[in-house]
């Protein structure tokens, strides 16, 4: 069963907002056996909307439309739907009552204008979907056996309608296959090297299973996908292939996408071993600490961070020797190790991790090549560092280094 998403709004096309709605809808629809065939973004233009609706009708079972339902003149979706369905707008008393109650409860200082009252106008052929979080209702319409669902573009309103109105109605009215995606997360190995290690297994995959490589900075996700009418058969097929994959590359797997992130793995390790962590970051600017502290309960194991972006902070706060910096520069294994050891001592933690490097575009207080990075880890048994060349693009250098630091940290904590 296939669906298409049509997002309406100039703000998406000019990059003023990011379309997170489509990602959410795609993920939730896959859970109930509905595959997204295509995502189309168009302007607030009647002719473009009409053409997009006609094109979608010709190729999918369900069309989800988001946006263009606001009270202002530039929101034309309802009027265009009426033209497409040869329909007209009528006032829905339940929607009008809901709009009045929202204004009474939350917007009592503002008058209820005609444009707000007009939110209760819906196509006469539409089944109204109650929007508890806003004034624009969802609308469910059918033409030539294709279902069209129009939803507001505001994310928290759209999410409510998808979960509480759209998905239950799809589940009730359609027979759907079972779709399963299982995504294995790997760290510390490139896409090509990974593909080489698993090539024989990949070539032997059954035709019902698809493999996708999803590389990002310092990690590669492997997504196994399958679908079929019988849930148990799909689950067992994927499980068998996943076990084979684990046998081949268990050393670089740290978890699964729907399971836990590497930060979550580190959190569990530190918590279970009753160990603590600190960080000393230079060019990464506190990003490692940010990702660590994004985990609930991080205060139990994370003690703090020193963002020693400037050389004088390394000297005055982290007590890195001036002579050491003069002899090796701030971008060196010796300085990285001193940063890790000293922040561990300063904050009295079991583990610490440090970063120093040239992220570019200029070299800063070092003559090392842009992209040169040193990451050090201090443990109860000592300190060690590794050197990396992370490229020349600043954002990529930072994020690749953060990912590598987390990978190194996870491996080190696992030893204790």
CSV table of C-alpha atoms in Angstrom, one decimal:
chain,number,residue,atom,x,y,z
A,1,UNK,CA,0.0,0.0,0.0
A,2,UNK,CA,1.5,3.3,-1.1
A,3,UNK,CA,1.1,6.9,0.0
A,4,UNK,CA,2.3,10.3,-1.2
A,5,UNK,CA,3.0,13.4,0.9
A,6,UNK,CA,2.3,16.8,-0.6
A,7,UNK,CA,3.7,19.7,1.5
A,8,UNK,CA,2.3,23.1,0.6
A,9,UNK,CA,4.1,26.3,1.4
A,10,UNK,CA,6.6,28.8,-0.1
A,11,UNK,CA,8.4,28.8,3.2
A,12,UNK,CA,9.6,25.2,2.6
A,13,UNK,CA,10.7,25.9,-0.9
A,14,UNK,CA,12.8,29.0,0.0
A,15,UNK,CA,14.4,27.2,3.0
A,16,UNK,CA,12.7,29.4,5.6
A,17,UNK,CA,11.6,26.2,7.5
A,18,UNK,CA,12.7,22.6,7.3
A,19,UNK,CA,10.1,20.0,6.4
A,20,UNK,CA,10.1,17.8,9.4
A,21,UNK,CA,6.5,16.8,8.9
A,22,UNK,CA,7.3,14.4,6.0
A,23,UNK,CA,9.9,12.6,8.0
A,24,UNK,CA,7.5,12.1,10.9
A,25,UNK,CA,4.7,10.9,8.6
A,26,UNK,CA,6.9,8.5,6.7
A,27,UNK,CA,8.2,6.9,9.9
A,28,UNK,CA,4.7,6.5,11.4
A,29,UNK,CA,3.2,5.2,8.2
A,30,UNK,CA,5.8,2.5,7.8
A,31,UNK,CA,4.9,1.2,11.3
A,32,UNK,CA,1.4,0.4,10.0
A,33,UNK,CA,2.4,-1.0,6.6
A,34,UNK,CA,2.0,2.1,4.4
A,35,UNK,CA,5.0,2.8,2.2
A,36,UNK,CA,5.8,6.4,1.2
A,37,UNK,CA,6.0,6.4,-2.6
A,38,UNK,CA,6.9,10.1,-3.1
A,39,UNK,CA,7.2,13.4,-1.3
A,40,UNK,CA,6.3,16.5,-3.2
A,41,UNK,CA,6.7,20.1,-2.1
A,42,UNK,CA,4.8,22.9,-3.9
A,43,UNK,CA,4.0,26.6,-3.7
A,44,UNK,CA,0.8,28.1,-2.3
A,45,UNK,CA,-0.5,28.2,-5.9
A,46,UNK,CA,-3.8,26.8,-7.0
A,47,UNK,CA,-2.7,25.3,-10.3
A,48,UNK,CA,0.3,23.6,-8.8
A,49,UNK,CA,-1.8,22.1,-6.0
A,50,UNK,CA,-4.4,20.9,-8.6
A,51,UNK,CA,-1.7,19.3,-10.7
A,52,UNK,CA,0.0,17.7,-7.7
A,53,UNK,CA,-3.3,16.2,-6.5
A,54,UNK,CA,-4.0,14.7,-9.9
A,55,UNK,CA,-0.5,13.3,-10.3
A,56,UNK,CA,-0.7,11.7,-6.8
A,57,UNK,CA,-4.1,10.2,-7.5
A,58,UNK,CA,-2.8,8.3,-10.4
A,59,UNK,CA,-0.1,6.5,-8.5
A,60,UNK,CA,-1.0,6.0,-4.8
A,61,UNK,CA,-3.7,4.8,-2.5
A,62,UNK,CA,-3.5,7.7,0.1
A,63,UNK,CA,-2.4,11.3,-0.4
A,64,UNK,CA,-1.4,13.2,2.7
A,65,UNK,CA,-1.5,17.0,2.3
A,66,UNK,CA,0.1,19.3,4.9
A,67,UNK,CA,-0.1,23.1,5.0
A,68,UNK,CA,-2.2,25.9,3.6
A,69,UNK,CA,-5.0,25.6,6.1
A,70,UNK,CA,-4.4,28.8,8.1
A,71,UNK,CA,-6.9,31.7,8.4
A,72,UNK,CA,-5.0,34.1,6.1
A,73,UNK,CA,-5.6,34.8,2.4
A,74,UNK,CA,-2.4,33.0,1.3
A,75,UNK,CA,-3.7,29.7,2.7
A,76,UNK,CA,-5.7,28.4,-0.2
A,77,UNK,CA,-5.8,24.6,0.3
A,78,UNK,CA,-9.5,24.3,1.2
A,79,UNK,CA,-10.7,26.4,-1.7
A,80,UNK,CA,-8.5,24.4,-4.1
A,81,UNK,CA,-9.7,21.1,-2.7
A,82,UNK,CA,-13.3,22.2,-3.4
A,83,UNK,CA,-12.3,22.8,-7.0
A,84,UNK,CA,-10.6,19.5,-7.3
A,85,UNK,CA,-13.6,17.6,-5.8
A,86,UNK,CA,-16.2,19.8,-7.5
A,87,UNK,CA,-17.4,20.7,-4.0
A,88,UNK,CA,-18.2,23.8,-1.9
A,89,UNK,CA,-17.5,24.9,1.7
A,90,UNK,CA,-20.0,24.6,4.5
A,91,UNK,CA,-19.8,25.6,8.1
A,92,UNK,CA,-19.2,22.7,10.5
A,93,UNK,CA,-20.8,23.5,13.8
A,94,UNK,CA,-18.5,21.2,15.8
A,95,UNK,CA,-15.4,22.9,14.5
A,96,UNK,CA,-16.9,26.4,15.1
A,97,UNK,CA,-17.7,25.4,18.7
A,98,UNK,CA,-14.1,24.2,19.1
A,99,UNK,CA,-12.7,27.4,17.7
A,100,UNK,CA,-14.8,29.5,20.0
A,101,UNK,CA,-13.7,27.4,23.0
A,102,UNK,CA,-10.1,27.8,22.2
A,103,UNK,CA,-10.4,31.5,22.0
A,104,UNK,CA,-12.3,31.7,25.2
A,105,UNK,CA,-9.8,29.5,27.1
A,106,UNK,CA,-6.4,30.6,25.6
A,107,UNK,CA,-6.9,33.8,23.5
A,108,UNK,CA,-9.4,35.7,25.6
A,109,UNK,CA,-7.6,39.0,25.1
A,110,UNK,CA,-8.0,38.8,21.3
A,111,UNK,CA,-11.4,39.2,19.5
A,112,UNK,CA,-12.8,36.3,17.5
A,113,UNK,CA,-12.4,37.6,13.9
A,114,UNK,CA,-14.3,36.4,10.8
A,115,UNK,CA,-11.1,34.7,9.5
A,116,UNK,CA,-11.1,32.7,12.7
A,117,UNK,CA,-14.8,31.8,12.3
A,118,UNK,CA,-14.1,30.7,8.7
A,119,UNK,CA,-11.8,28.0,10.0
A,120,UNK,CA,-15.0,26.1,10.6
A,121,UNK,CA,-15.7,26.1,6.8
A,122,UNK,CA,-14.9,22.7,5.3
A,123,UNK,CA,-15.7,21.0,2.0
A,124,UNK,CA,-19.2,19.4,2.2
A,125,UNK,CA,-17.9,16.0,1.1
A,126,UNK,CA,-15.1,15.9,3.7
A,127,UNK,CA,-15.1,13.8,6.9
A,128,UNK,CA,-13.8,16.2,9.5
A,129,UNK,CA,-10.9,15.1,11.7
A,130,UNK,CA,-10.9,16.8,15.1
A,131,UNK,CA,-7.8,18.9,15.7
A,132,UNK,CA,-7.6,19.2,19.5
A,133,UNK,CA,-4.4,21.4,19.3
A,134,UNK,CA,-5.6,24.1,16.9
A,135,UNK,CA,-8.3,25.7,14.9
A,136,UNK,CA,-7.8,24.1,11.5
A,137,UNK,CA,-9.5,20.7,11.3
A,138,UNK,CA,-8.1,17.8,9.3
A,139,UNK,CA,-10.2,16.6,6.3
A,140,UNK,CA,-10.6,13.2,4.8
A,141,UNK,CA,-11.9,12.9,1.2
A,142,UNK,CA,-12.1,10.2,-1.4
A,143,UNK,CA,-11.9,10.4,-5.2
A,144,UNK,CA,-11.7,7.4,-7.6
A,145,UNK,CA,-10.7,5.1,-4.7
A,146,UNK,CA,-7.8,7.3,-3.6
A,147,UNK,CA,-8.0,8.9,-0.1
A,148,UNK,CA,-6.9,12.5,0.3
A,149,UNK,CA,-6.2,13.7,3.8
A,150,UNK,CA,-5.5,17.4,4.4
A,151,UNK,CA,-3.7,18.4,7.6
A,152,UNK,CA,-2.4,21.6,9.1
A,153,UNK,CA,1.3,22.2,8.6
A,154,UNK,CA,2.0,23.1,12.3
A,155,UNK,CA,4.0,20.1,13.4
A,156,UNK,CA,2.4,19.5,16.8
A,157,UNK,CA,-1.1,19.8,15.3
A,158,UNK,CA,-0.2,17.5,12.4
A,159,UNK,CA,1.3,14.9,14.8
A,160,UNK,CA,-1.8,14.8,16.9
A,161,UNK,CA,-4.0,14.3,13.9
A,162,UNK,CA,-1.8,11.6,12.5
A,163,UNK,CA,-1.7,9.6,15.7
A,164,UNK,CA,-5.3,10.1,17.0
A,165,UNK,CA,-7.3,10.5,13.8
A,166,UNK,CA,-5.5,9.4,10.6
A,167,UNK,CA,-3.7,6.2,11.6
A,168,UNK,CA,-6.7,4.7,13.4
A,169,UNK,CA,-8.9,5.4,10.4
A,170,UNK,CA,-6.4,3.9,8.0
A,171,UNK,CA,-6.0,0.8,10.2
A,172,UNK,CA,-9.8,0.4,10.2
A,173,UNK,CA,-10.4,0.9,6.5
A,174,UNK,CA,-7.5,-0.8,4.8
A,175,UNK,CA,-5.7,-4.1,4.7
A,176,UNK,CA,-2.0,-3.5,4.8
A,177,UNK,CA,1.2,-5.5,4.6
A,178,UNK,CA,3.6,-5.7,7.5
A,179,UNK,CA,6.8,-3.6,7.0
A,180,UNK,CA,9.9,-4.0,9.1
A,181,UNK,CA,13.1,-2.0,9.1
A,182,UNK,CA,16.0,-2.9,11.3
A,183,UNK,CA,18.9,-0.5,11.4
A,184,UNK,CA,22.3,-1.6,12.8
A,185,UNK,CA,24.7,1.2,13.8
A,186,UNK,CA,28.4,0.8,13.2
A,187,UNK,CA,31.2,3.0,14.3
A,188,UNK,CA,34.8,3.4,13.3
A,189,UNK,CA,34.8,1.8,9.9
A,190,UNK,CA,34.2,3.4,6.5
A,191,UNK,CA,31.4,2.4,4.1
A,192,UNK,CA,33.8,0.8,1.6
A,193,UNK,CA,35.6,-1.3,4.2
A,194,UNK,CA,32.3,-2.3,5.7
A,195,UNK,CA,30.9,-3.3,2.4
A,196,UNK,CA,34.0,-5.4,1.7
A,197,UNK,CA,33.6,-7.3,5.0
A,198,UNK,CA,30.0,-8.2,4.4
A,199,UNK,CA,30.0,-8.6,0.6
A,200,UNK,CA,29.4,-12.4,0.7
A,201,UNK,CA,26.5,-12.1,3.2
A,202,UNK,CA,25.0,-9.2,1.2
A,203,UNK,CA,25.2,-11.1,-2.1
A,204,UNK,CA,23.3,-14.1,-0.4
A,205,UNK,CA,20.5,-12.0,1.0
A,206,UNK,CA,17.0,-13.4,0.1
A,207,UNK,CA,15.1,-11.3,-2.5
A,208,UNK,CA,12.6,-10.3,0.2
A,209,UNK,CA,15.3,-8.4,2.1
A,210,UNK,CA,16.8,-5.1,1.0
A,211,UNK,CA,20.0,-3.6,2.5
A,212,UNK,CA,20.8,0.1,2.5
A,213,UNK,CA,24.0,1.8,3.5
A,214,UNK,CA,23.4,5.0,5.4
A,215,UNK,CA,26.9,6.6,6.0
A,216,UNK,CA,27.5,9.7,8.0
A,217,UNK,CA,30.5,11.3,9.7
A,218,UNK,CA,32.4,8.5,11.4
A,219,UNK,CA,29.7,5.9,11.4
A,220,UNK,CA,27.6,3.8,9.0
A,221,UNK,CA,24.0,2.6,9.5
A,222,UNK,CA,23.0,-0.6,7.8
A,223,UNK,CA,19.2,-0.8,7.3
A,224,UNK,CA,17.6,-4.2,6.6
A,225,UNK,CA,14.1,-3.9,5.2
A,226,UNK,CA,11.4,-6.4,4.3
A,227,UNK,CA,7.6,-6.6,4.0
A,228,UNK,CA,4.9,-9.2,3.5
A,229,UNK,CA,1.4,-10.2,4.6
A,230,UNK,CA,2.5,-12.3,7.6
A,231,UNK,CA,4.2,-10.4,10.4
A,232,UNK,CA,5.9,-13.4,11.9
A,233,UNK,CA,7.6,-14.5,8.7
A,234,UNK,CA,8.9,-11.0,8.0
A,235,UNK,CA,10.3,-10.7,11.6
A,236,UNK,CA,12.0,-14.1,11.4
A,237,UNK,CA,13.5,-13.4,8.0
A,238,UNK,CA,15.1,-10.2,9.2
A,239,UNK,CA,16.1,-11.8,12.5
A,240,UNK,CA,18.0,-14.6,10.7
A,241,UNK,CA,19.9,-12.1,8.5
A,242,UNK,CA,20.7,-9.8,11.4
A,243,UNK,CA,22.2,-12.6,13.4
A,244,UNK,CA,24.5,-13.4,10.4
A,245,UNK,CA,25.5,-9.7,10.2
A,246,UNK,CA,26.3,-9.6,13.9
A,247,UNK,CA,28.5,-12.7,13.5
A,248,UNK,CA,30.5,-10.9,10.8
A,249,UNK,CA,31.0,-7.4,12.3
A,250,UNK,CA,30.1,-7.5,16.0
A,251,UNK,CA,33.3,-5.6,16.8
A,252,UNK,CA,32.1,-2.4,15.1
A,253,UNK,CA,28.4,-2.6,16.1
A,254,UNK,CA,27.3,-0.5,19.1
A,255,UNK,CA,23.5,-0.8,18.9
A,256,UNK,CA,20.5,-0.4,16.7
A,257,UNK,CA,18.7,2.7,15.7
A,258,UNK,CA,15.4,1.9,17.5
A,259,UNK,CA,17.5,0.6,20.4
A,260,UNK,CA,19.9,3.2,21.6
A,261,UNK,CA,22.5,5.8,20.5
A,262,UNK,CA,26.2,5.5,21.4
A,263,UNK,CA,25.6,8.2,24.0
A,264,UNK,CA,23.0,5.9,25.6
A,265,UNK,CA,25.4,3.0,25.5
A,266,UNK,CA,28.1,5.1,27.2
A,267,UNK,CA,25.5,6.2,29.8
A,268,UNK,CA,24.6,2.6,30.6
A,269,UNK,CA,28.3,1.6,30.9
A,270,UNK,CA,29.2,4.4,33.2
A,271,UNK,CA,26.1,3.9,35.3
A,272,UNK,CA,26.5,0.1,35.6
A,273,UNK,CA,30.2,0.4,36.5
A,274,UNK,CA,29.6,3.4,38.8
A,275,UNK,CA,32.2,5.5,37.0
A,276,UNK,CA,32.3,9.2,36.2
A,277,UNK,CA,33.3,11.2,33.2
A,278,UNK,CA,34.6,14.7,32.4
A,279,UNK,CA,35.7,16.4,29.1
A,280,UNK,CA,38.2,19.0,28.0
A,281,UNK,CA,37.3,20.3,24.5
A,282,UNK,CA,39.1,22.8,22.3
A,283,UNK,CA,37.9,23.0,18.7
A,284,UNK,CA,34.8,20.8,19.3
A,285,UNK,CA,33.6,23.6,21.5
A,286,UNK,CA,31.7,21.6,24.1
A,287,UNK,CA,29.8,19.4,21.5
A,288,UNK,CA,30.8,16.1,23.2
A,289,UNK,CA,29.6,17.4,26.5
A,290,UNK,CA,26.4,18.6,24.9
A,291,UNK,CA,25.7,15.1,23.4
A,292,UNK,CA,26.5,13.4,26.7
A,293,UNK,CA,24.3,15.7,28.8
A,294,UNK,CA,21.4,15.3,26.4
A,295,UNK,CA,20.9,11.9,28.0
A,296,UNK,CA,18.4,11.8,30.9
A,297,UNK,CA,20.2,11.1,34.2
A,298,UNK,CA,23.6,12.3,32.9
A,299,UNK,CA,24.2,14.1,36.2
A,300,UNK,CA,24.8,10.7,37.8
A,301,UNK,CA,28.0,10.2,35.8
A,302,UNK,CA,29.0,13.4,34.0
A,303,UNK,CA,30.8,15.9,36.3
A,304,UNK,CA,31.6,18.7,33.9
A,305,UNK,CA,33.6,20.1,31.0
A,306,UNK,CA,36.3,22.7,30.3
A,307,UNK,CA,35.9,24.3,26.9
A,308,UNK,CA,39.5,25.5,26.5
A,309,UNK,CA,39.1,27.0,23.1
A,310,UNK,CA,41.9,29.6,23.6
A,311,UNK,CA,45.5,28.6,24.4
A,312,UNK,CA,45.5,30.7,27.6
A,313,UNK,CA,42.5,28.7,29.0
A,314,UNK,CA,44.5,25.5,28.4
A,315,UNK,CA,47.3,27.1,30.4
A,316,UNK,CA,45.5,28.9,33.1
A,317,UNK,CA,42.5,26.6,33.8
A,318,UNK,CA,43.7,23.2,32.7
A,319,UNK,CA,47.3,23.9,33.8
A,320,UNK,CA,48.9,22.7,30.6
A,321,UNK,CA,52.5,23.6,30.6
A,322,UNK,CA,53.7,26.5,28.5
A,323,UNK,CA,56.9,24.7,27.8
A,324,UNK,CA,54.9,21.7,26.5
A,325,UNK,CA,52.9,23.9,24.2
A,326,UNK,CA,56.0,25.7,23.0
A,327,UNK,CA,57.7,22.4,22.3
A,328,UNK,CA,54.8,20.6,20.5
A,329,UNK,CA,52.1,23.3,19.8
A,330,UNK,CA,48.6,23.2,21.0
A,331,UNK,CA,47.6,20.7,18.3
A,332,UNK,CA,49.7,17.7,19.5
A,333,UNK,CA,49.4,14.4,21.3
A,334,UNK,CA,51.3,15.8,24.3
A,335,UNK,CA,48.8,18.6,24.8
A,336,UNK,CA,45.8,16.4,24.2
A,337,UNK,CA,47.0,14.0,26.8
A,338,UNK,CA,47.8,16.8,29.3
A,339,UNK,CA,44.3,18.2,28.8
A,340,UNK,CA,42.7,14.8,29.4
A,341,UNK,CA,44.8,14.0,32.5
A,342,UNK,CA,44.4,17.5,34.0
A,343,UNK,CA,40.7,17.7,33.6
A,344,UNK,CA,40.3,14.3,35.1
A,345,UNK,CA,42.3,15.5,38.1
A,346,UNK,CA,40.5,18.8,38.2
A,347,UNK,CA,37.0,17.3,38.3
A,348,UNK,CA,37.9,14.1,40.1
A,349,UNK,CA,36.5,11.7,37.6
A,350,UNK,CA,37.3,8.1,36.5
A,351,UNK,CA,37.5,8.9,32.8
A,352,UNK,CA,38.1,12.0,30.8
A,353,UNK,CA,38.3,12.8,27.1
A,354,UNK,CA,40.0,15.7,25.4
A,355,UNK,CA,40.1,17.1,21.8
A,356,UNK,CA,42.5,19.5,20.2
A,357,UNK,CA,43.0,20.2,16.5
A,358,UNK,CA,42.8,22.5,13.6
A,359,UNK,CA,39.2,22.5,12.3
A,360,UNK,CA,40.0,25.4,9.9
A,361,UNK,CA,39.7,27.5,7.9
A,362,UNK,CA,42.9,29.0,9.5
A,363,UNK,CA,45.5,27.2,11.5
A,364,UNK,CA,45.2,29.2,14.7
A,365,UNK,CA,47.9,28.8,17.3
A,366,UNK,CA,49.5,25.9,15.5
A,367,UNK,CA,51.3,25.1,12.3
A,368,UNK,CA,49.6,21.8,11.9
A,369,UNK,CA,47.6,21.1,8.7
A,370,UNK,CA,43.9,21.9,8.8
A,371,UNK,CA,42.0,18.8,9.7
A,372,UNK,CA,44.6,17.5,12.1
A,373,UNK,CA,43.0,16.2,15.2
A,374,UNK,CA,44.2,14.6,18.4
A,375,UNK,CA,41.8,12.9,20.8
A,376,UNK,CA,43.0,11.7,24.2
A,377,UNK,CA,41.4,9.5,26.9
A,378,UNK,CA,42.5,9.4,30.5
A,379,UNK,CA,41.5,6.4,32.6
A,380,UNK,CA,42.4,5.0,36.0
A,381,UNK,CA,45.3,3.3,34.4
A,382,UNK,CA,46.8,6.1,32.4
A,383,UNK,CA,46.3,8.3,29.3
A,384,UNK,CA,46.7,7.7,25.6
A,385,UNK,CA,45.9,9.6,22.4
A,386,UNK,CA,45.3,9.1,18.7
A,387,UNK,CA,45.9,11.3,15.7
A,388,UNK,CA,43.4,11.7,12.9
A,389,UNK,CA,43.2,13.6,9.6
A,390,UNK,CA,39.5,14.7,9.4
A,391,UNK,CA,39.5,16.6,6.1
A,392,UNK,CA,39.3,20.3,5.4
A,393,UNK,CA,35.6,21.2,5.9
A,394,UNK,CA,35.1,22.7,9.3
A,395,UNK,CA,31.7,21.3,10.3
A,396,UNK,CA,32.7,17.8,9.1
A,397,UNK,CA,36.0,17.9,11.0
A,398,UNK,CA,34.1,18.8,14.2
A,399,UNK,CA,31.3,16.2,13.9
A,400,UNK,CA,33.7,13.4,12.7
A,401,UNK,CA,35.9,14.1,15.7
A,402,UNK,CA,32.9,14.1,18.1
A,403,UNK,CA,31.8,10.7,16.7
A,404,UNK,CA,35.3,9.3,16.9
A,405,UNK,CA,35.7,10.5,20.5
A,406,UNK,CA,32.5,8.8,21.6
A,407,UNK,CA,33.6,5.6,19.8
A,408,UNK,CA,37.0,5.6,21.6
A,409,UNK,CA,35.3,6.4,24.9
A,410,UNK,CA,32.8,3.6,24.6
A,411,UNK,CA,35.6,1.1,23.8
A,412,UNK,CA,37.8,2.3,26.7
A,413,UNK,CA,35.0,2.2,29.3
A,414,UNK,CA,34.0,-1.4,28.2
A,415,UNK,CA,37.5,-2.6,29.3
A,416,UNK,CA,36.8,-1.9,33.0
